[in-house]
Amino acid sequence: GAVVSQHPSWVICKSGTSVKIECRSLDFQATTMFWYRQFPKQSLMLMATSNEGSKATYEQGVEKDKFLINHASLTLSTLTVTSAHPEDSSFYICSATHLGPEEQYFGPGTRLTVT
Amino acid sequence: GQQLNQSPQSMFIQEGEDVSMNCTSSSIFNTWLWYKQDPGEGPVLLIALYKAGELTSNGRLTAQFGITRKDSFLNISASIPSDVGIYFCAGRNYGGSQGNLIFGKGTKLSVKP
């Protein structure tokens, strides 16, 4: 149980285009999903907290107009990187809480490369 | 803001050896979690700790929630090659910003067969 999937697993896009990443909880309903960013050999950095049916809460320093988050249902949250630039290249990981806020279950991540 | 210090940063050990890593915090946490991340994958939850002093095992893994609530350790006994990966501690303080998880910088474990 508590499986989280992400799609796509990797994506290459050109600078200036937008990319959408999906995060799904496959066997449970997640009222809260989180989006993280991870640079090579670094820890996870929380970008935003997404609650179903309401606006996402962004961490300080994260541009909400650049990283659009939509949590349309209890099993799906999407992150759209708008007007992507090479510095947005990173590993994006989502997580969802299951059976309470204490434990987060992570998706496999999406490798974004902006050329 | 809150910070987690995780050590060591990396370890190179022989198969069969025991491993110990720890995290310390500048403030009190209510929850400690330990995750393992393989290259190109998302972190996988290993152990969750909810009470000060709690000692929890998961197979060859044992983790403890420090009495002061400012630290936690993870032990791996009789390491095997598949233990290779990066181990992250994470803590939550409900008094902090929205009670979100704060992650340590990770301990990279390498195991020689």
PDB file of C-alpha atoms in Angstrom:
ATOM      1  CA  GLY A   1       0.000   0.000   0.000  1.00  0.00           C
ATOM      2  CA  ALA A   2       0.838   3.738  -0.031  1.00  0.00           C
ATOM      3  CA  VAL A   3       2.220   3.844  -3.571  1.00  0.00           C
ATOM      4  CA  VAL A   4       2.872   7.190  -5.235  1.00  0.00           C
ATOM      5  CA  SER A   5       3.624   7.490  -8.933  1.00  0.00           C
ATOM      6  CA  GLN A   6       4.987  10.316 -11.027  1.00  0.00           C
ATOM      7  CA  HIS A   7       4.819  10.972 -14.733  1.00  0.00           C
ATOM      8  CA  PRO A   8       6.930  11.470 -16.691  1.00  0.00           C
ATOM      9  CA  SER A   9       9.999   9.909 -15.080  1.00  0.00           C
ATOM     10  CA  TRP A  10      12.215  12.147 -17.172  1.00  0.00           C
ATOM     11  CA  VAL A  11      11.681  14.995 -19.592  1.00  0.00           C
ATOM     12  CA  ILE A  12      13.866  17.175 -21.777  1.00  0.00           C
ATOM     13  CA  CYS A  13      12.460  20.484 -22.935  1.00  0.00           C
ATOM     14  CA  LYS A  14      13.646  23.625 -24.625  1.00  0.00           C
ATOM     15  CA  SER A  15      14.156  26.856 -22.769  1.00  0.00           C
ATOM     16  CA  GLY A  16      10.979  28.942 -22.687  1.00  0.00           C
ATOM     17  CA  THR A  17       8.542  26.045 -22.862  1.00  0.00           C
ATOM     18  CA  SER A  18       6.341  24.727 -20.057  1.00  0.00           C
ATOM     19  CA  VAL A  19       6.404  21.264 -18.580  1.00  0.00           C
ATOM     20  CA  LYS A  20       3.724  19.493 -16.528  1.00  0.00           C
ATOM     21  CA  ILE A  21       4.575  16.785 -14.005  1.00  0.00           C
ATOM     22  CA  GLU A  22       1.866  14.567 -12.519  1.00  0.00           C
ATOM     23  CA  CYS A  23       1.847  13.009  -9.076  1.00  0.00           C
ATOM     24  CA  ARG A  24      -0.692  10.309  -8.254  1.00  0.00           C
ATOM     25  CA  SER A  25      -1.477   8.342  -5.128  1.00  0.00           C
ATOM     26  CA  LEU A  26      -2.372   4.937  -6.540  1.00  0.00           C
ATOM     27  CA  ASP A  27      -3.990   3.074  -3.667  1.00  0.00           C
ATOM     28  CA  PHE A  28      -5.018   5.747  -1.212  1.00  0.00           C
ATOM     29  CA  GLN A  29      -6.529   9.194  -1.073  1.00  0.00           C
ATOM     30  CA  ALA A  30      -4.132  11.971  -0.197  1.00  0.00           C
ATOM     31  CA  THR A  31      -5.527  15.222   1.103  1.00  0.00           C
ATOM     32  CA  THR A  32      -2.054  16.684   1.181  1.00  0.00           C
ATOM     33  CA  MET A  33       0.725  16.349  -1.348  1.00  0.00           C
ATOM     34  CA  PHE A  34       4.149  17.943  -1.280  1.00  0.00           C
ATOM     35  CA  TRP A  35       6.503  18.970  -4.052  1.00  0.00           C
ATOM     36  CA  TYR A  36      10.256  18.843  -3.529  1.00  0.00           C
ATOM     37  CA  ARG A  37      13.250  19.732  -5.607  1.00  0.00           C
ATOM     38  CA  GLN A  38      16.591  17.976  -5.325  1.00  0.00           C
ATOM     39  CA  PHE A  39      19.859  19.059  -6.899  1.00  0.00           C
ATOM     40  CA  PRO A  40      22.628  16.494  -7.458  1.00  0.00           C
ATOM     41  CA  LYS A  41      24.164  15.212  -4.245  1.00  0.00           C
ATOM     42  CA  GLN A  42      21.938  17.458  -2.177  1.00  0.00           C
ATOM     43  CA  SER A  43      19.024  16.993   0.139  1.00  0.00           C
ATOM     44  CA  LEU A  44      15.352  17.496  -0.651  1.00  0.00           C
ATOM     45  CA  MET A  45      14.084  21.044  -0.630  1.00  0.00           C
ATOM     46  CA  LEU A  46      10.385  21.585  -0.054  1.00  0.00           C
ATOM     47  CA  MET A  47       8.847  23.798  -2.717  1.00  0.00           C
ATOM     48  CA  ALA A  48       5.174  23.772  -1.824  1.00  0.00           C
ATOM     49  CA  THR A  49       2.392  22.022   0.034  1.00  0.00           C
ATOM     50  CA  SER A  50      -0.684  21.160  -1.946  1.00  0.00           C
ATOM     51  CA  ASN A  51      -4.107  20.531  -0.420  1.00  0.00           C
ATOM     52  CA  GLU A  52      -6.958  19.146  -2.470  1.00  0.00           C
ATOM     53  CA  GLY A  53      -9.369  21.841  -3.562  1.00  0.00           C
ATOM     54  CA  SER A  54      -7.371  24.781  -2.272  1.00  0.00           C
ATOM     55  CA  LYS A  55      -4.435  26.891  -3.318  1.00  0.00           C
ATOM     56  CA  ALA A  56      -0.966  25.550  -2.727  1.00  0.00           C
ATOM     57  CA  THR A  57       1.237  27.010  -0.029  1.00  0.00           C
ATOM     58  CA  TYR A  58       4.667  27.901  -1.347  1.00  0.00           C
ATOM     59  CA  GLU A  59       7.894  27.986   0.615  1.00  0.00           C
ATOM     60  CA  GLN A  60       9.815  31.205   0.854  1.00  0.00           C
ATOM     61  CA  GLY A  61      11.785  31.905  -2.299  1.00  0.00           C
ATOM     62  CA  VAL A  62       9.689  29.673  -4.568  1.00  0.00           C
ATOM     63  CA  GLU A  63       7.932  31.598  -7.331  1.00  0.00           C
ATOM     64  CA  LYS A  64       4.293  30.573  -7.397  1.00  0.00           C
ATOM     65  CA  ASP A  65       3.776  32.009 -10.883  1.00  0.00           C
ATOM     66  CA  LYS A  66       6.622  29.921 -12.215  1.00  0.00           C
ATOM     67  CA  PHE A  67       5.783  26.670 -10.453  1.00  0.00           C
ATOM     68  CA  LEU A  68       2.038  26.225 -10.852  1.00  0.00           C
ATOM     69  CA  ILE A  69       0.482  23.564  -8.643  1.00  0.00           C
ATOM     70  CA  ASN A  70      -2.985  22.138  -9.117  1.00  0.00           C
ATOM     71  CA  HIS A  71      -4.408  19.569  -6.702  1.00  0.00           C
ATOM     72  CA  ALA A  72      -7.589  18.717  -8.578  1.00  0.00           C
ATOM     73  CA  SER A  73      -8.520  15.500  -6.788  1.00  0.00           C
ATOM     74  CA  LEU A  74      -7.593  13.388  -3.785  1.00  0.00           C
ATOM     75  CA  THR A  75      -5.300  11.280  -5.962  1.00  0.00           C
ATOM     76  CA  LEU A  76      -3.727  13.777  -8.343  1.00  0.00           C
ATOM     77  CA  SER A  77      -1.543  16.838  -8.041  1.00  0.00           C
ATOM     78  CA  THR A  78       0.290  18.483 -10.921  1.00  0.00           C
ATOM     79  CA  LEU A  79       3.315  20.756 -11.022  1.00  0.00           C
ATOM     80  CA  THR A  80       3.771  22.919 -14.112  1.00  0.00           C
ATOM     81  CA  VAL A  81       7.130  24.571 -14.641  1.00  0.00           C
ATOM     82  CA  THR A  82       6.338  27.584 -16.793  1.00  0.00           C
ATOM     83  CA  SER A  83       8.804  29.248 -19.147  1.00  0.00           C
ATOM     84  CA  ALA A  84      11.490  26.800 -18.099  1.00  0.00           C
ATOM     85  CA  HIS A  85      15.133  27.836 -18.040  1.00  0.00           C
ATOM     86  CA  PRO A  86      18.285  25.704 -17.750  1.00  0.00           C
ATOM     87  CA  GLU A  87      18.568  26.588 -14.048  1.00  0.00           C
ATOM     88  CA  ASP A  88      15.207  24.838 -13.517  1.00  0.00           C
ATOM     89  CA  SER A  89      16.862  21.550 -14.465  1.00  0.00           C
ATOM     90  CA  SER A  90      16.570  19.347 -11.409  1.00  0.00           C
ATOM     91  CA  PHE A  91      15.004  16.243  -9.892  1.00  0.00           C
ATOM     92  CA  TYR A  92      11.421  16.967  -8.841  1.00  0.00           C
ATOM     93  CA  ILE A  93       9.848  14.633  -6.298  1.00  0.00           C
ATOM     94  CA  CYS A  94       6.334  14.610  -4.932  1.00  0.00           C
ATOM     95  CA  SER A  95       5.071  12.978  -1.773  1.00  0.00           C
ATOM     96  CA  ALA A  96       1.709  12.309  -0.211  1.00  0.00           C
ATOM     97  CA  THR A  97       0.607  11.751   3.336  1.00  0.00           C
ATOM     98  CA  HIS A  98      -1.152   8.531   4.232  1.00  0.00           C
ATOM     99  CA  LEU A  99      -2.898   7.639   7.484  1.00  0.00           C
ATOM    100  CA  GLY A 100      -1.918  10.962   9.017  1.00  0.00           C
ATOM    101  CA  PRO A 101       0.497  13.829   8.511  1.00  0.00           C
ATOM    102  CA  GLU A 102       3.477  12.147  10.131  1.00  0.00           C
ATOM    103  CA  GLU A 103       4.500   9.900   7.294  1.00  0.00           C
ATOM    104  CA  GLN A 104       5.140  10.973   3.748  1.00  0.00           C
ATOM    105  CA  TYR A 105       5.397   8.510   0.902  1.00  0.00           C
ATOM    106  CA  PHE A 106       7.438   9.646  -2.048  1.00  0.00           C
ATOM    107  CA  GLY A 107       7.052   9.217  -5.762  1.00  0.00           C
ATOM    108  CA  PRO A 108       9.973   7.995  -7.880  1.00  0.00           C
ATOM    109  CA  GLY A 109      10.823  11.498  -9.048  1.00  0.00           C
ATOM    110  CA  THR A 110      10.962  13.305 -12.398  1.00  0.00           C
ATOM    111  CA  ARG A 111      14.257  14.331 -13.933  1.00  0.00           C
ATOM    112  CA  LEU A 112      13.803  17.630 -15.791  1.00  0.00           C
ATOM    113  CA  THR A 113      16.489  18.846 -18.187  1.00  0.00           C
ATOM    114  CA  VAL A 114      16.026  22.214 -19.837  1.00  0.00           C
ATOM    115  CA  THR A 115      18.233  22.843 -22.868  1.00  0.00           C
TER     116      THR A 115
ATOM    117  CA  GLY B   1      15.400  28.554  10.809  1.00  0.00           C
ATOM    118  CA  GLN B   2      15.514  24.934  11.910  1.00  0.00           C
ATOM    119  CA  GLN B   3      18.453  22.893  10.752  1.00  0.00           C
ATOM    120  CA  LEU B   4      19.324  19.230  10.814  1.00  0.00           C
ATOM    121  CA  ASN B   5      22.921  18.097  11.024  1.00  0.00           C
ATOM    122  CA  GLN B   6      23.365  14.599   9.678  1.00  0.00           C
ATOM    123  CA  SER B   7      26.603  12.683  10.025  1.00  0.00           C
ATOM    124  CA  PRO B   8      28.643  11.203   8.670  1.00  0.00           C
ATOM    125  CA  GLN B   9      28.305  12.582   5.150  1.00  0.00           C
ATOM    126  CA  SER B  10      29.563   9.335   3.675  1.00  0.00           C
ATOM    127  CA  MET B  11      30.700   5.895   4.789  1.00  0.00           C
ATOM    128  CA  PHE B  12      32.685   3.165   3.077  1.00  0.00           C
ATOM    129  CA  ILE B  13      32.325  -0.152   4.853  1.00  0.00           C
ATOM    130  CA  GLN B  14      32.910  -3.838   4.317  1.00  0.00           C
ATOM    131  CA  GLU B  15      29.982  -6.180   3.829  1.00  0.00           C
ATOM    132  CA  GLY B  16      28.920  -7.622   7.159  1.00  0.00           C
ATOM    133  CA  GLU B  17      29.902  -4.589   9.211  1.00  0.00           C
ATOM    134  CA  ASP B  18      27.471  -2.601  11.291  1.00  0.00           C
ATOM    135  CA  VAL B  19      26.649   1.013  10.395  1.00  0.00           C
ATOM    136  CA  SER B  20      25.610   3.917  12.560  1.00  0.00           C
ATOM    137  CA  MET B  21      24.518   7.391  11.499  1.00  0.00           C
ATOM    138  CA  ASN B  22      22.809  10.187  13.368  1.00  0.00           C
ATOM    139  CA  CYS B  23      21.010  13.480  13.116  1.00  0.00           C
ATOM    140  CA  THR B  24      20.952  16.374  15.530  1.00  0.00           C
ATOM    141  CA  SER B  25      18.687  19.363  15.564  1.00  0.00           C
ATOM    142  CA  SER B  26      18.971  22.869  16.893  1.00  0.00           C
ATOM    143  CA  SER B  27      15.414  22.581  18.176  1.00  0.00           C
ATOM    144  CA  ILE B  28      12.971  19.989  19.448  1.00  0.00           C
ATOM    145  CA  PHE B  29      11.208  17.684  17.034  1.00  0.00           C
ATOM    146  CA  ASN B  30       7.991  15.744  17.599  1.00  0.00           C
ATOM    147  CA  THR B  31       8.603  13.181  14.869  1.00  0.00           C
ATOM    148  CA  TRP B  32      11.719  11.639  13.362  1.00  0.00           C
ATOM    149  CA  LEU B  33      11.715   9.730  10.091  1.00  0.00           C
ATOM    150  CA  TRP B  34      14.454   7.828   8.308  1.00  0.00           C
ATOM    151  CA  TYR B  35      14.427   7.399   4.531  1.00  0.00           C
ATOM    152  CA  LYS B  36      16.651   5.628   2.001  1.00  0.00           C
ATOM    153  CA  GLN B  37      17.084   6.948  -1.531  1.00  0.00           C
ATOM    154  CA  ASP B  38      18.549   4.963  -4.416  1.00  0.00           C
ATOM    155  CA  PRO B  39      19.998   6.857  -7.410  1.00  0.00           C
ATOM    156  CA  GLY B  40      17.288   8.290  -9.639  1.00  0.00           C
ATOM    157  CA  GLU B  41      14.517   7.221  -7.267  1.00  0.00           C
ATOM    158  CA  GLY B  42      12.380   8.875  -4.636  1.00  0.00           C
ATOM    159  CA  PRO B  43      13.081   8.314  -0.929  1.00  0.00           C
ATOM    160  CA  VAL B  44      11.564   5.244   0.701  1.00  0.00           C
ATOM    161  CA  LEU B  45      10.387   5.425   4.300  1.00  0.00           C
ATOM    162  CA  LEU B  46      12.331   3.042   6.540  1.00  0.00           C
ATOM    163  CA  ILE B  47      11.343   3.889  10.095  1.00  0.00           C
ATOM    164  CA  ALA B  48       9.073   6.447  11.765  1.00  0.00           C
ATOM    165  CA  LEU B  49       9.531   7.539  15.400  1.00  0.00           C
ATOM    166  CA  TYR B  50       6.934   9.443  17.399  1.00  0.00           C
ATOM    167  CA  LYS B  51       7.979   9.457  21.068  1.00  0.00           C
ATOM    168  CA  ALA B  52      11.122  10.547  22.879  1.00  0.00           C
ATOM    169  CA  GLY B  53      13.147   7.485  23.802  1.00  0.00           C
ATOM    170  CA  GLU B  54      11.333   5.267  21.312  1.00  0.00           C
ATOM    171  CA  LEU B  55      13.452   2.498  19.812  1.00  0.00           C
ATOM    172  CA  THR B  56      12.055   0.880  16.665  1.00  0.00           C
ATOM    173  CA  SER B  57      13.390  -1.874  14.433  1.00  0.00           C
ATOM    174  CA  ASN B  58      12.701  -2.815  10.834  1.00  0.00           C
ATOM    175  CA  GLY B  59      14.623  -5.961   9.995  1.00  0.00           C
ATOM    176  CA  ARG B  60      18.325  -5.165  10.299  1.00  0.00           C
ATOM    177  CA  LEU B  61      17.572  -1.479  10.844  1.00  0.00           C
ATOM    178  CA  THR B  62      17.110   0.086  14.257  1.00  0.00           C
ATOM    179  CA  ALA B  63      16.377   3.735  14.956  1.00  0.00           C
ATOM    180  CA  GLN B  64      15.917   5.686  18.157  1.00  0.00           C
ATOM    181  CA  PHE B  65      14.255   8.975  19.008  1.00  0.00           C
ATOM    182  CA  GLY B  66      16.606  10.775  21.394  1.00  0.00           C
ATOM    183  CA  ILE B  67      15.451  11.593  24.919  1.00  0.00           C
ATOM    184  CA  THR B  68      16.187  15.290  24.402  1.00  0.00           C
ATOM    185  CA  ARG B  69      14.023  15.185  21.230  1.00  0.00           C
ATOM    186  CA  LYS B  70      16.859  16.906  19.415  1.00  0.00           C
ATOM    187  CA  ASP B  71      18.514  13.852  17.925  1.00  0.00           C
ATOM    188  CA  SER B  72      17.995  10.452  16.375  1.00  0.00           C
ATOM    189  CA  PHE B  73      20.218   7.646  15.194  1.00  0.00           C
ATOM    190  CA  LEU B  74      19.900   4.845  12.669  1.00  0.00           C
ATOM    191  CA  ASN B  75      21.842   1.599  12.918  1.00  0.00           C
ATOM    192  CA  ILE B  76      22.166  -1.039  10.221  1.00  0.00           C
ATOM    193  CA  SER B  77      23.478  -4.397  11.340  1.00  0.00           C
ATOM    194  CA  ALA B  78      25.383  -6.877   9.174  1.00  0.00           C
ATOM    195  CA  SER B  79      25.377  -4.673   6.094  1.00  0.00           C
ATOM    196  CA  ILE B  80      24.849  -6.175   2.633  1.00  0.00           C
ATOM    197  CA  PRO B  81      25.553  -4.712  -0.826  1.00  0.00           C
ATOM    198  CA  SER B  82      21.916  -3.688  -1.370  1.00  0.00           C
ATOM    199  CA  ASP B  83      22.170  -1.351   1.628  1.00  0.00           C
ATOM    200  CA  VAL B  84      24.073   1.014  -0.667  1.00  0.00           C
ATOM    201  CA  GLY B  85      22.313   4.330  -1.077  1.00  0.00           C
ATOM    202  CA  ILE B  86      21.735   7.666   0.578  1.00  0.00           C
ATOM    203  CA  TYR B  87      20.027   7.726   3.950  1.00  0.00           C
ATOM    204  CA  PHE B  88      18.135  10.825   5.004  1.00  0.00           C
ATOM    205  CA  CYS B  89      16.786  11.743   8.382  1.00  0.00           C
ATOM    206  CA  ALA B  90      13.775  14.030   8.540  1.00  0.00           C
ATOM    207  CA  GLY B  91      12.133  15.728  11.464  1.00  0.00           C
ATOM    208  CA  ARG B  92       8.882  17.474  12.086  1.00  0.00           C
ATOM    209  CA  ASN B  93       8.117  20.127  14.655  1.00  0.00           C
ATOM    210  CA  TYR B  94       4.461  21.001  14.826  1.00  0.00           C
ATOM    211  CA  GLY B  95       5.358  24.315  16.341  1.00  0.00           C
ATOM    212  CA  GLY B  96       7.283  25.225  13.215  1.00  0.00           C
ATOM    213  CA  SER B  97       6.149  26.388   9.813  1.00  0.00           C
ATOM    214  CA  GLN B  98       3.080  24.280   9.022  1.00  0.00           C
ATOM    215  CA  GLY B  99       4.697  21.282  10.642  1.00  0.00           C
ATOM    216  CA  ASN B 100       6.514  20.348   7.459  1.00  0.00           C
ATOM    217  CA  LEU B 101       9.353  17.869   7.306  1.00  0.00           C
ATOM    218  CA  ILE B 102      12.912  19.154   7.474  1.00  0.00           C
ATOM    219  CA  PHE B 103      15.528  16.903   5.876  1.00  0.00           C
ATOM    220  CA  GLY B 104      19.121  16.269   6.769  1.00  0.00           C
ATOM    221  CA  LYS B 105      21.731  16.406   4.013  1.00  0.00           C
ATOM    222  CA  GLY B 106      22.040  12.660   3.810  1.00  0.00           C
ATOM    223  CA  THR B 107      24.591   9.956   4.518  1.00  0.00           C
ATOM    224  CA  LYS B 108      25.934   8.157   1.473  1.00  0.00           C
ATOM    225  CA  LEU B 109      26.628   4.514   2.250  1.00  0.00           C
ATOM    226  CA  SER B 110      28.960   2.394   0.139  1.00  0.00           C
ATOM    227  CA  VAL B 111      29.397  -1.313   0.881  1.00  0.00           C
ATOM    228  CA  LYS B 112      32.315  -3.377  -0.397  1.00  0.00           C
ATOM    229  CA  PRO B 113      31.384  -7.000  -1.071  1.00  0.00           C
TER     230      PRO B 113
END
